[in-house]
Coordinates of C-alpha atoms in Angstrom, one line a residue:
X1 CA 5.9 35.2 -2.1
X2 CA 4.1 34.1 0.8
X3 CA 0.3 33.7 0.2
X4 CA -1.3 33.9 3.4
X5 CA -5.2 33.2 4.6
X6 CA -7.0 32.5 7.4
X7 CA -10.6 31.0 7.2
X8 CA -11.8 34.0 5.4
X9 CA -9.8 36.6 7.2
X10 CA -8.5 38.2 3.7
X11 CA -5.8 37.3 1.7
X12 CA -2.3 39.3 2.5
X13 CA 1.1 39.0 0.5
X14 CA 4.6 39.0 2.6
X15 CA 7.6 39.2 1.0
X16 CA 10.3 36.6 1.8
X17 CA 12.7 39.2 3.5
X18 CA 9.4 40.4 5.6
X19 CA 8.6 36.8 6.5
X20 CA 11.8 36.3 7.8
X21 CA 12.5 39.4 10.0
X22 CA 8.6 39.4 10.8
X23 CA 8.2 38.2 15.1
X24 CA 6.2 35.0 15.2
X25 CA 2.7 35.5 15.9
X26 CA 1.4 32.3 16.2
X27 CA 2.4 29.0 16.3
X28 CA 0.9 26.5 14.6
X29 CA 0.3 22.6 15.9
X30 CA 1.4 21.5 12.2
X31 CA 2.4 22.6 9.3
X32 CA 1.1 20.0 6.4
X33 CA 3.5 20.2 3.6
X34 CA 2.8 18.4 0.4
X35 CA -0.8 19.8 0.8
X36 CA -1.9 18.9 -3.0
X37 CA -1.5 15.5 -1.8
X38 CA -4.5 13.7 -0.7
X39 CA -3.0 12.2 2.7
X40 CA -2.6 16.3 3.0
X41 CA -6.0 17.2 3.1
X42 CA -6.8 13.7 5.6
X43 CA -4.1 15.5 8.0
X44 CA -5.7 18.9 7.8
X45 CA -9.4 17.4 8.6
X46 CA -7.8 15.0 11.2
X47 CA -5.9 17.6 13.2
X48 CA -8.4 20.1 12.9
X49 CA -11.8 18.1 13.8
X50 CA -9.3 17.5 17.1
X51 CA -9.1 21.6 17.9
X52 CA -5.7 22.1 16.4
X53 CA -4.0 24.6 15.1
X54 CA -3.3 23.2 10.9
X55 CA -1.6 25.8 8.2
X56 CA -0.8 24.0 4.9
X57 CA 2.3 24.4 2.6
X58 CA 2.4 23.8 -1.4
X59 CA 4.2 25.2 -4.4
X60 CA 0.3 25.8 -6.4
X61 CA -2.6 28.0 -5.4
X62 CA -5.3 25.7 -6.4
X63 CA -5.7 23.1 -3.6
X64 CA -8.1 21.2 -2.3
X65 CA -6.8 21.3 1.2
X66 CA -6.1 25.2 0.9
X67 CA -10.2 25.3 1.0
X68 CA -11.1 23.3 4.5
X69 CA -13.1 24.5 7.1
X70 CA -10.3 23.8 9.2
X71 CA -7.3 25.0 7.2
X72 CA -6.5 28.1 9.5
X73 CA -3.6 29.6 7.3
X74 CA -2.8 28.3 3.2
X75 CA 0.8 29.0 2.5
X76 CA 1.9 29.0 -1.6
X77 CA 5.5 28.6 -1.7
X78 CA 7.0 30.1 -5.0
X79 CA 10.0 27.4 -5.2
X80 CA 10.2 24.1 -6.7
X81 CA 9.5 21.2 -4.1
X82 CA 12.9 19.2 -3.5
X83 CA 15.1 22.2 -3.9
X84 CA 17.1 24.5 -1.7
X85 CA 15.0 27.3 -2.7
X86 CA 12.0 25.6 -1.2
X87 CA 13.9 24.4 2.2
X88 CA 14.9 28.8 2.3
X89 CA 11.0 29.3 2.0
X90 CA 9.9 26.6 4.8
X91 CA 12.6 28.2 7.2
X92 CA 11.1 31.5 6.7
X93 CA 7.4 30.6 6.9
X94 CA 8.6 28.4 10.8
X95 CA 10.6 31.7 11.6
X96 CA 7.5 34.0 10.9
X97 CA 4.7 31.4 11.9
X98 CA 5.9 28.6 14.0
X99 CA 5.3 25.2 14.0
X100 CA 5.4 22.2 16.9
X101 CA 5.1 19.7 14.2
X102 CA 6.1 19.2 10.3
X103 CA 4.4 16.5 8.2
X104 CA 5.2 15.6 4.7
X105 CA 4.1 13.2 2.7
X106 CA 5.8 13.7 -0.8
X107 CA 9.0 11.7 -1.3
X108 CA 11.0 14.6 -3.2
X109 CA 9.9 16.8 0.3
X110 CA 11.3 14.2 2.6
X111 CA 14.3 13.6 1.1
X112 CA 15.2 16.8 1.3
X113 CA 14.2 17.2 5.3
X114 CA 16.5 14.4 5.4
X115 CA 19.2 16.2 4.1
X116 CA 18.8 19.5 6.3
X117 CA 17.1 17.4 9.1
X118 CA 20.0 18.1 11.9
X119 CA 19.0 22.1 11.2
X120 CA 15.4 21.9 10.8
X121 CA 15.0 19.9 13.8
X122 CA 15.9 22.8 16.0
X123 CA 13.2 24.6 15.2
X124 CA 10.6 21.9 14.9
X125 CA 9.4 18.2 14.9
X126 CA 9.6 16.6 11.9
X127 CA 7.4 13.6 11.9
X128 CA 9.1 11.1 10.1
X129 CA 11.8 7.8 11.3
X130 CA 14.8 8.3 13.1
X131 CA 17.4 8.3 9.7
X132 CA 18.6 4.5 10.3
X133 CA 15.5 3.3 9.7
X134 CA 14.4 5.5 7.3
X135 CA 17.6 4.8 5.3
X136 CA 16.7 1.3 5.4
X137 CA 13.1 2.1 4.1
X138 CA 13.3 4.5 1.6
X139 CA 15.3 2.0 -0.4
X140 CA 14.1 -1.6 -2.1
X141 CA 17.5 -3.7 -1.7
X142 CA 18.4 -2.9 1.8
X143 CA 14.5 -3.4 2.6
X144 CA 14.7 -6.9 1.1
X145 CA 18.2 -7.8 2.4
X146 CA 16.6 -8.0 5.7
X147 CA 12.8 -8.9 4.8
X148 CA 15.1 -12.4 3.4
X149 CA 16.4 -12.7 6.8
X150 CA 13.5 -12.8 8.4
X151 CA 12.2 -15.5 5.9
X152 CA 9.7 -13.1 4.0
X153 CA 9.2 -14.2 0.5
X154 CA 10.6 -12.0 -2.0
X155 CA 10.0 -11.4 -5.9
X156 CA 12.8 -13.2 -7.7
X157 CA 14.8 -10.1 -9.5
X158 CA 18.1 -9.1 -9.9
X159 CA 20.0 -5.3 -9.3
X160 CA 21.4 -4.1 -12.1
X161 CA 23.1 -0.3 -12.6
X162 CA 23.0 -0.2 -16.6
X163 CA 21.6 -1.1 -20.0
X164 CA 24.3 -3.6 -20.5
X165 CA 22.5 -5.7 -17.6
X166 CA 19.3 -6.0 -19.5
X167 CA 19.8 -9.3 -21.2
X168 CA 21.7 -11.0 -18.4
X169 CA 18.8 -9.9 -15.9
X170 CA 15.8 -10.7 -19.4
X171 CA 17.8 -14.4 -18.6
X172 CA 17.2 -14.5 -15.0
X173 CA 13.9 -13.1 -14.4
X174 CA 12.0 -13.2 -18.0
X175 CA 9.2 -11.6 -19.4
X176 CA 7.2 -10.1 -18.6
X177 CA 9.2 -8.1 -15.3
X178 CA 8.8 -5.3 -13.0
X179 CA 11.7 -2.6 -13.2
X180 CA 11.8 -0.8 -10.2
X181 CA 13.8 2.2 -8.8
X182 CA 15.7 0.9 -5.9
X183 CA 14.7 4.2 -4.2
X184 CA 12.1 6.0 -5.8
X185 CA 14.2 9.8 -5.0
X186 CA 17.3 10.4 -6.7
X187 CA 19.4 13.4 -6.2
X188 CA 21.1 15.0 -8.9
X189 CA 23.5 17.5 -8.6
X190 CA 20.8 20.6 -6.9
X191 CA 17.9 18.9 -8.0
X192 CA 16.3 15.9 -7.2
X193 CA 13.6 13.6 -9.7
X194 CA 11.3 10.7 -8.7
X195 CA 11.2 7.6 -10.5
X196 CA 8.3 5.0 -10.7
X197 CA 8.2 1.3 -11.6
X198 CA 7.9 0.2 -15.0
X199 CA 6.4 -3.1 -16.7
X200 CA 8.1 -4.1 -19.3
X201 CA 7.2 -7.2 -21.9
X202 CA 9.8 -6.7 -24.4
X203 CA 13.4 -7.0 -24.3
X204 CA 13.7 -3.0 -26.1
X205 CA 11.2 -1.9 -23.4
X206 CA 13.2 -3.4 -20.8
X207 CA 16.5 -1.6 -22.2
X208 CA 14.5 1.8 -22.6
X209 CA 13.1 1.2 -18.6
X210 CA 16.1 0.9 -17.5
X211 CA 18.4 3.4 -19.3
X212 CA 15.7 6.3 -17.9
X213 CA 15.6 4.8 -14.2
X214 CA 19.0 5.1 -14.5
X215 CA 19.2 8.4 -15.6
X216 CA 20.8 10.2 -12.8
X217 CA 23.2 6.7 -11.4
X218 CA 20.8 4.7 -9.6
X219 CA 20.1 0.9 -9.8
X220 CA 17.1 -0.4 -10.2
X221 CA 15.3 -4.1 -9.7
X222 CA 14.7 -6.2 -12.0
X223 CA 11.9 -8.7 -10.4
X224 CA 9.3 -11.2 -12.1
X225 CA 5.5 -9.7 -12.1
X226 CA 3.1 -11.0 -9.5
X227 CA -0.7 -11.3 -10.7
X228 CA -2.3 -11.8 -7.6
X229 CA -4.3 -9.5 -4.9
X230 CA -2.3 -6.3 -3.7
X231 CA -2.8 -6.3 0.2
X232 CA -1.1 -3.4 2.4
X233 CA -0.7 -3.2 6.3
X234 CA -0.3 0.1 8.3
X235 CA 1.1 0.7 11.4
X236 CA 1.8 3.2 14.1
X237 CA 4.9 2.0 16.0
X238 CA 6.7 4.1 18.3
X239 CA 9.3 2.5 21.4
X240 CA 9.1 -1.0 20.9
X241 CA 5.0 -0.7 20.6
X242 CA 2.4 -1.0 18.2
X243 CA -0.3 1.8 19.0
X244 CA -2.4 0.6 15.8
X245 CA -2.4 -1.9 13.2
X246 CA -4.7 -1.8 9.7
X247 CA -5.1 -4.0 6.8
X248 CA -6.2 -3.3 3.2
X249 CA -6.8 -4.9 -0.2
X250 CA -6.7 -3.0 -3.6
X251 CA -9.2 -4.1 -5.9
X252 CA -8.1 -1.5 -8.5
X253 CA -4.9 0.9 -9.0
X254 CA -3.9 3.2 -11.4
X255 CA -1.5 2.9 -13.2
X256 CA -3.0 -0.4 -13.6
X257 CA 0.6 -2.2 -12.8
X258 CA 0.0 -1.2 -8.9
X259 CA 0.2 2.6 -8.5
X260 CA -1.9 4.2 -6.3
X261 CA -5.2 2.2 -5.0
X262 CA -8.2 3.8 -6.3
X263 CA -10.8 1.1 -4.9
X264 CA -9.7 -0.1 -1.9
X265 CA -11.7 -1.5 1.3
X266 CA -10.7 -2.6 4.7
X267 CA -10.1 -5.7 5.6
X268 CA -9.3 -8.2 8.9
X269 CA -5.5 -8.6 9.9
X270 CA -4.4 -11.2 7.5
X271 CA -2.5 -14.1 9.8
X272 CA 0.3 -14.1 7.2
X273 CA 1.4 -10.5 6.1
X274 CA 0.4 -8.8 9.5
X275 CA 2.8 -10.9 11.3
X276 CA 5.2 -10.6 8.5
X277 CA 5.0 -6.8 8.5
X278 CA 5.2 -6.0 12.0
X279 CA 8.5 -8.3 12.7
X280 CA 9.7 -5.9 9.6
X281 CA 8.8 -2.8 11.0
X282 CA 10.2 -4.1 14.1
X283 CA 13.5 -5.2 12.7
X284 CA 14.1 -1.8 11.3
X285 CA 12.8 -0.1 14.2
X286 CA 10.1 2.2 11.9
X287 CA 8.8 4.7 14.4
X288 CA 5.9 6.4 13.3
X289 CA 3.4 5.9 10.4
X290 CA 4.3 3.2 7.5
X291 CA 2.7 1.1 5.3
X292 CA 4.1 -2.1 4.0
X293 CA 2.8 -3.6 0.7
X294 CA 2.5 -7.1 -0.5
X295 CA 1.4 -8.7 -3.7
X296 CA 0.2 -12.1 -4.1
X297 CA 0.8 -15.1 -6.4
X298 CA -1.2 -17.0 -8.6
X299 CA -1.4 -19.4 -5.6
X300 CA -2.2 -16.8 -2.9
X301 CA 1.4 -16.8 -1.9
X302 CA 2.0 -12.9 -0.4
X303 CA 5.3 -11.4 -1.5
X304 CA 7.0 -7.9 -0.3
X305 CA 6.6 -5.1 -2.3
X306 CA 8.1 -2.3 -0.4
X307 CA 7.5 0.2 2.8
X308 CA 6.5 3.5 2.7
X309 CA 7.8 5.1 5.9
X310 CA 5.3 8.1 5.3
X311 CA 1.6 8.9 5.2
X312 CA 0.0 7.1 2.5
X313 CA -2.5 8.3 -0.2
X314 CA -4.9 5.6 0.8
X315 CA -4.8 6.0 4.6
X316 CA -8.5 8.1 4.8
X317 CA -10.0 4.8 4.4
X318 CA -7.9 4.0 7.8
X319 CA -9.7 6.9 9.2
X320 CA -13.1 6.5 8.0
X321 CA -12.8 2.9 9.5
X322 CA -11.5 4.0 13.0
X323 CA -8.3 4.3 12.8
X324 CA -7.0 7.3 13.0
X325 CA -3.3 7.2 11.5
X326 CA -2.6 11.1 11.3
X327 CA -4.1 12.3 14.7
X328 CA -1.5 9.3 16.1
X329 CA 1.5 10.3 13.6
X330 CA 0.8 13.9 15.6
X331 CA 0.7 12.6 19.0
X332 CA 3.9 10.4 18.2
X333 CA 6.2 13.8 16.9
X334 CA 4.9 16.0 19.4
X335 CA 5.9 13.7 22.4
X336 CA 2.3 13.6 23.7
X337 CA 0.8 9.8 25.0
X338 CA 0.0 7.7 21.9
X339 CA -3.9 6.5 21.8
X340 CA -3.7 2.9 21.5
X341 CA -6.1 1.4 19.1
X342 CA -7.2 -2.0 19.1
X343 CA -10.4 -2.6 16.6
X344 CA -11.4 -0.9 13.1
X345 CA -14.4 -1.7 10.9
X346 CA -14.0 -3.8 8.3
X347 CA -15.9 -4.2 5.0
X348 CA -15.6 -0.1 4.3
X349 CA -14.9 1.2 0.6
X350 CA -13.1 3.8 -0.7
X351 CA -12.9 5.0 -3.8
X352 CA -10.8 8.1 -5.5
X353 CA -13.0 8.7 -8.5
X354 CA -10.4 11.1 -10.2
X355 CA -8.1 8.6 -10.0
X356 CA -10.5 5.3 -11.4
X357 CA -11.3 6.9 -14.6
X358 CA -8.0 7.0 -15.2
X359 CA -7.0 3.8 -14.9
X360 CA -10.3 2.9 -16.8
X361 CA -9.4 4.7 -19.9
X362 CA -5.7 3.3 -19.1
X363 CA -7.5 -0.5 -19.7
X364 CA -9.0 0.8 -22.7
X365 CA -5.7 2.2 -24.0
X366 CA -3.0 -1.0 -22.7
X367 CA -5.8 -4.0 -23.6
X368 CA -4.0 -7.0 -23.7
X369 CA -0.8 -6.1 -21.4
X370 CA 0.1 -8.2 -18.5
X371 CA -2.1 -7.7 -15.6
X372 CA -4.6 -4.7 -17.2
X373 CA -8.2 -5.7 -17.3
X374 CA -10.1 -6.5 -20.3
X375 CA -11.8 -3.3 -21.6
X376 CA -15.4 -4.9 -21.2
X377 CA -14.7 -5.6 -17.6
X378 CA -13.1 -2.8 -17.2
X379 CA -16.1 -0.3 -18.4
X380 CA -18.3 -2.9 -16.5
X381 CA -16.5 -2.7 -13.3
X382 CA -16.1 1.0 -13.0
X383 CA -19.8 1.4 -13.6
X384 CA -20.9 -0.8 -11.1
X385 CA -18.4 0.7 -8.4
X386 CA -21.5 3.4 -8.1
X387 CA -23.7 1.0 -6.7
X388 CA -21.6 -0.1 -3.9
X389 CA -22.2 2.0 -0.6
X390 CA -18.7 4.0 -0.1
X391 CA -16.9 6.8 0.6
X392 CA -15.4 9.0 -1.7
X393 CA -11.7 10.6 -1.4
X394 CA -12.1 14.8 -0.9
X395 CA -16.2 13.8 0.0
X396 CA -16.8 15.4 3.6
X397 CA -20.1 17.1 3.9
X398 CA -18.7 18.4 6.6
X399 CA -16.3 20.1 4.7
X400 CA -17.3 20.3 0.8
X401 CA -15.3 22.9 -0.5
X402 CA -12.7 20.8 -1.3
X403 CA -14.5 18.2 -3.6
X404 CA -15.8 20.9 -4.8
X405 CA -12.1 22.6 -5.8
X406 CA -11.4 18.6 -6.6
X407 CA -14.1 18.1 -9.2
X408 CA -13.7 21.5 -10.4
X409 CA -10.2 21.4 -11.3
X410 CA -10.2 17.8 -12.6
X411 CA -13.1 19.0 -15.2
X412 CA -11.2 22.1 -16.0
X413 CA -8.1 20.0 -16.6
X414 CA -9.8 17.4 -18.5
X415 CA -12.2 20.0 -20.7
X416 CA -9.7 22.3 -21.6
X417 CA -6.8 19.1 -22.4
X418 CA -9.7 17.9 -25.0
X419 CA -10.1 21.6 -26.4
X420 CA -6.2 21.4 -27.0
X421 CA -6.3 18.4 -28.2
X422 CA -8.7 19.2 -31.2
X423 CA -7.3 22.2 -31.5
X424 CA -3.9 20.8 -32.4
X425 CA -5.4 18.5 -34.7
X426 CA -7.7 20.6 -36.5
X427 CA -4.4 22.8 -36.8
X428 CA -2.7 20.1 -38.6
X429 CA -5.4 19.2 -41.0
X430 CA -5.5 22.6 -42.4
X431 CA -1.8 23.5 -42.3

C-alpha cells in the first residue's frame, strides 16, 4: 500500500495496481528515499526551506521526516528495502507521482538503483556517481589500490576471503585489528545484507569476525587499529570542479570503534587530508556528494578510512555551518548551475543525543577494550556535552515535530525494551 499525505490534507490509501495506472498529478522536485535516515530529514528541510517540491519514501510509518513542515507527500512502502519488491513499489510511486530528482542515502537502497539504474534513469535523476566511480568507491580495496598510488598512507592490513586466513593475517597485522567488509553491501541470491566493521582482540574473535563478514562470499580487510582523532572531508565535485569543500572532527562515535559521529564540530581545511582527499575524489572522478574519512595515529599521522560516495549522517552540521551539501547534491542531478561555496563557520557542534547515550552505556558495557573510554570519563564527558552551546540533530524550531516523533519514539523504544526486559526475567525466576 501506498500511504499518502500532504501537509494535513488527509491521509488516503492507493493500491499498488491504482498507483500504477493512476495519470501523474504532480511531479515532485525529489523524492528522498531512505527517509528514517537522518541525512533524510536534512534533505527534506534543505530542499523545502528553498520552495521545492519534497515527498519522502520509507518501508515504516513512524518517521521523523514524514512529520516536517515541509514534507509535502509521506510515502510508506510495504516492501523490504534492497529488494525487487521495493524497486516495483518506487516505479509505481514515479509513475503515479513523478519525480525530477531521486536521492538515497542508505547503502542496501543504492545498490539496488545501481543495479536497475540504466531503467530507472529514464524516468528520473538519480543523484548519485556515474557507476565507474562509484564502483571504485563503494568498495575498500579498489579505493586503497589507488589512494597508494597517489602516496596516501594506508592502514597496514591484509584481504583475506576465509577463516583459514585468520592466523596468517593475526601474523601480519596483530592484535588488536579492524575487520572490515571490503564493501559494506553484499548481494545474495534476491536479497541483499549490510555488513559493518568489527574490532577484534582475540584470535577466536577474529575467526568469528570473519566467518560472518563472509557470510554471503565477500572478503574482508584485515588492518591494524588506529587510536588517533577521526577527521572526515566533504565535497561537492561535479566536471572537473570543486563547488564546496568541508572539514570535520569526531570527538565521539558510536559504536565506539568509529561508527557514526555523535559529537562532531567543524573544523578549518586541514593542509594534509583536504589535499589528500580532493586529488582522491579527483582521481576517481566522484561527481556529486562524498565524504572521505581519515583516522589518525598515535603520532598525528592521518590514514584513509574509506569514501562514502552518498549523503552522510553527519552532513547537518555542514549545513548549520554554511554549507549546504543537499541543496548542491539537488542542483548537481537536476542539471541546474551549481552555487559555488567558498567559506563555512568553524568551531560549530553537533550532537545526535539518541545516538551518544548509546555509545555511553556502550563504554560502560566494553570498559577496557581497545579504543572505548574509561566509564568515569565517559559518564563525565557525556554530561558535560550539555554545557557546550550546540545544535542538536532532528532540533529545528522551525520545524519541531520531528524531535518531537524523534524523542518520542526513542523513549517508547527504550521504556517498553526495559518493560520486556524485566518481564522476561521476572518470568524466569518464577518458572
Amino acid at each position: 500500500m501506498i500511504s499518502d499525505s500532504a501537509n494535513g490534507t488527509g491521509d488516503k490509501q492507493l493500491s499498488e495496481p491504482q498507483a500504477t495506472l493512476a495519470v501523474a498529478r504532480t511531479t515532485y522536485d525529489a523524492l528522498i528515499l531512505d527517509s528514517l535516515q537522518r541525512q533524510a530529514l536534512v534533505t527534506v528541510r534543505s530542499l523545502g526551506k528553498r520552495g521545492l517540491n519534497v515527498a519522502a519514501l520509507e518501508t515504516q510509518e513512524r518517521v521523523p521526516a514524514f512529520t516536517s513542515r515541509w514534507c509535502q507527500k509521506e510515502i510508506v512502502c510495504s516492501a523490504e528495502e534492497g529488494t525487487e519488491a521495493y524497486l516495483i513499489f518506487l516505479e509505481h510511486c514515479l509513475e503515479q507521482y513523478g519525480a525530477r530528482v531521486l536521492i538515497p542515502s542508505a547503502d542496501g537502497t543504492i545498490a539496488l538503483l545501481r543495479k536497475y539504474r540504466d531503467r530507472l534513469e529514464q524516468r528520473v535523476s538519480l543523484a548519485l556517481a556515474s557507476e565507474a566511480a562509484m564502483t571504485i568507491a563503494v568498495n575498500k580495496e579498489l579505493t586503497l589500490d589507488i589512494a597508494r598510488r597517489l602516496g596516501l598512507n594506508i592502514p597496514h592490513g591484509v584481504e583475506i576471503g576465509a577463516v583459514n586466513d585468520v592466523s596468517a593475517a593475526l601474523r601480519e597485522v596483530g592484535l588488536p585489528a579492524v575487520v572490515k567488509p571490503v564493501e559494506s553491501w553484499l548481494w545474495h541470491e534476491q536479497q541483499g545484507a549490510r555488513f559493518v566493521s568489527r574490532l577484534v582482540t582475540t584470535p577466536d574473535e577474529a575467526i568469528r569476525a570473519v566467518e560472518e563478514l563472509t557470510h554471503f562470499g565477500g572478503t574482508v580487510l584485515f588492518q591494524q587499529f588506529l587510536t588517533g582523532e577521526r577527521e572526515a572531508m566533504s565535497f561537492l565535485y561535479a566536471r572537473g570542479e570543486v563547488y564546496a569543500r568541508f572539514a570535520q572532527w569526531a570527538k565521539r562515535t558510536e559504536p565506539p570503534l568509529g561508527g557514526q559521529s555523535v559529537l562532531r564540530q567543524s573544523i578549518a581545511v586541514p593542509e594534509d587530508i583536504g589535499e589528500q582527499a580532493e586529488r582522491l575524489v579527483r582521481e576517481i572522478e566522484l561527481e556529486g556528494y562524498s565524504e572521505v574519512e581519515f583516522r589518525r595515529d598515535s603520532a598525528g599521522v592521518p590514514y584513509l578510512m574509506e569514501i562514502n560516495p552518498r549523503l552522510s549522517a553527519s552532513v547537518e552540521i555542514a549545513v548549520r555551518s554554511g554549507i549546504d551539501f543537499p541543496y548542491l547534491l539537488y542542483q548537481w542531478a537536476s542539471g541546474e548551475p551549481i552555487n559555488k561555496i567558498k567559506r563555512y563557520r568553524i568551531g560549530v557542534w553537533m550532537r545526535y543525543l539518541k545516538g551518544d547515550i548509546m555509545t555511553t552505556i556502550e563504554a560502560l558495557q566494553q570498559r577496557g577494550r581497545p579504543g572505548v573510554t574509561p566509564p568515569a570519563q565517559a559518564v563525565f564527558g557525556f554530561l558535560a556535552s550539555f554545557l557546550q552551546p550546540m545544535g542538536y540533530d532532528y532540533v529545528d524550531w522551525d520545524d519541531p515535530s520531528p524531535a518531537i516523533r524523534a524523542a518520542t519514539d526513542f523513549t517508547r523504544s527504550w521504556v517498553g525494551g526495559a518493560i520486556k526486559k524485566r518481564l522476561s526475567r521476572f518470568r524466569r525466576r518464577f518458572s
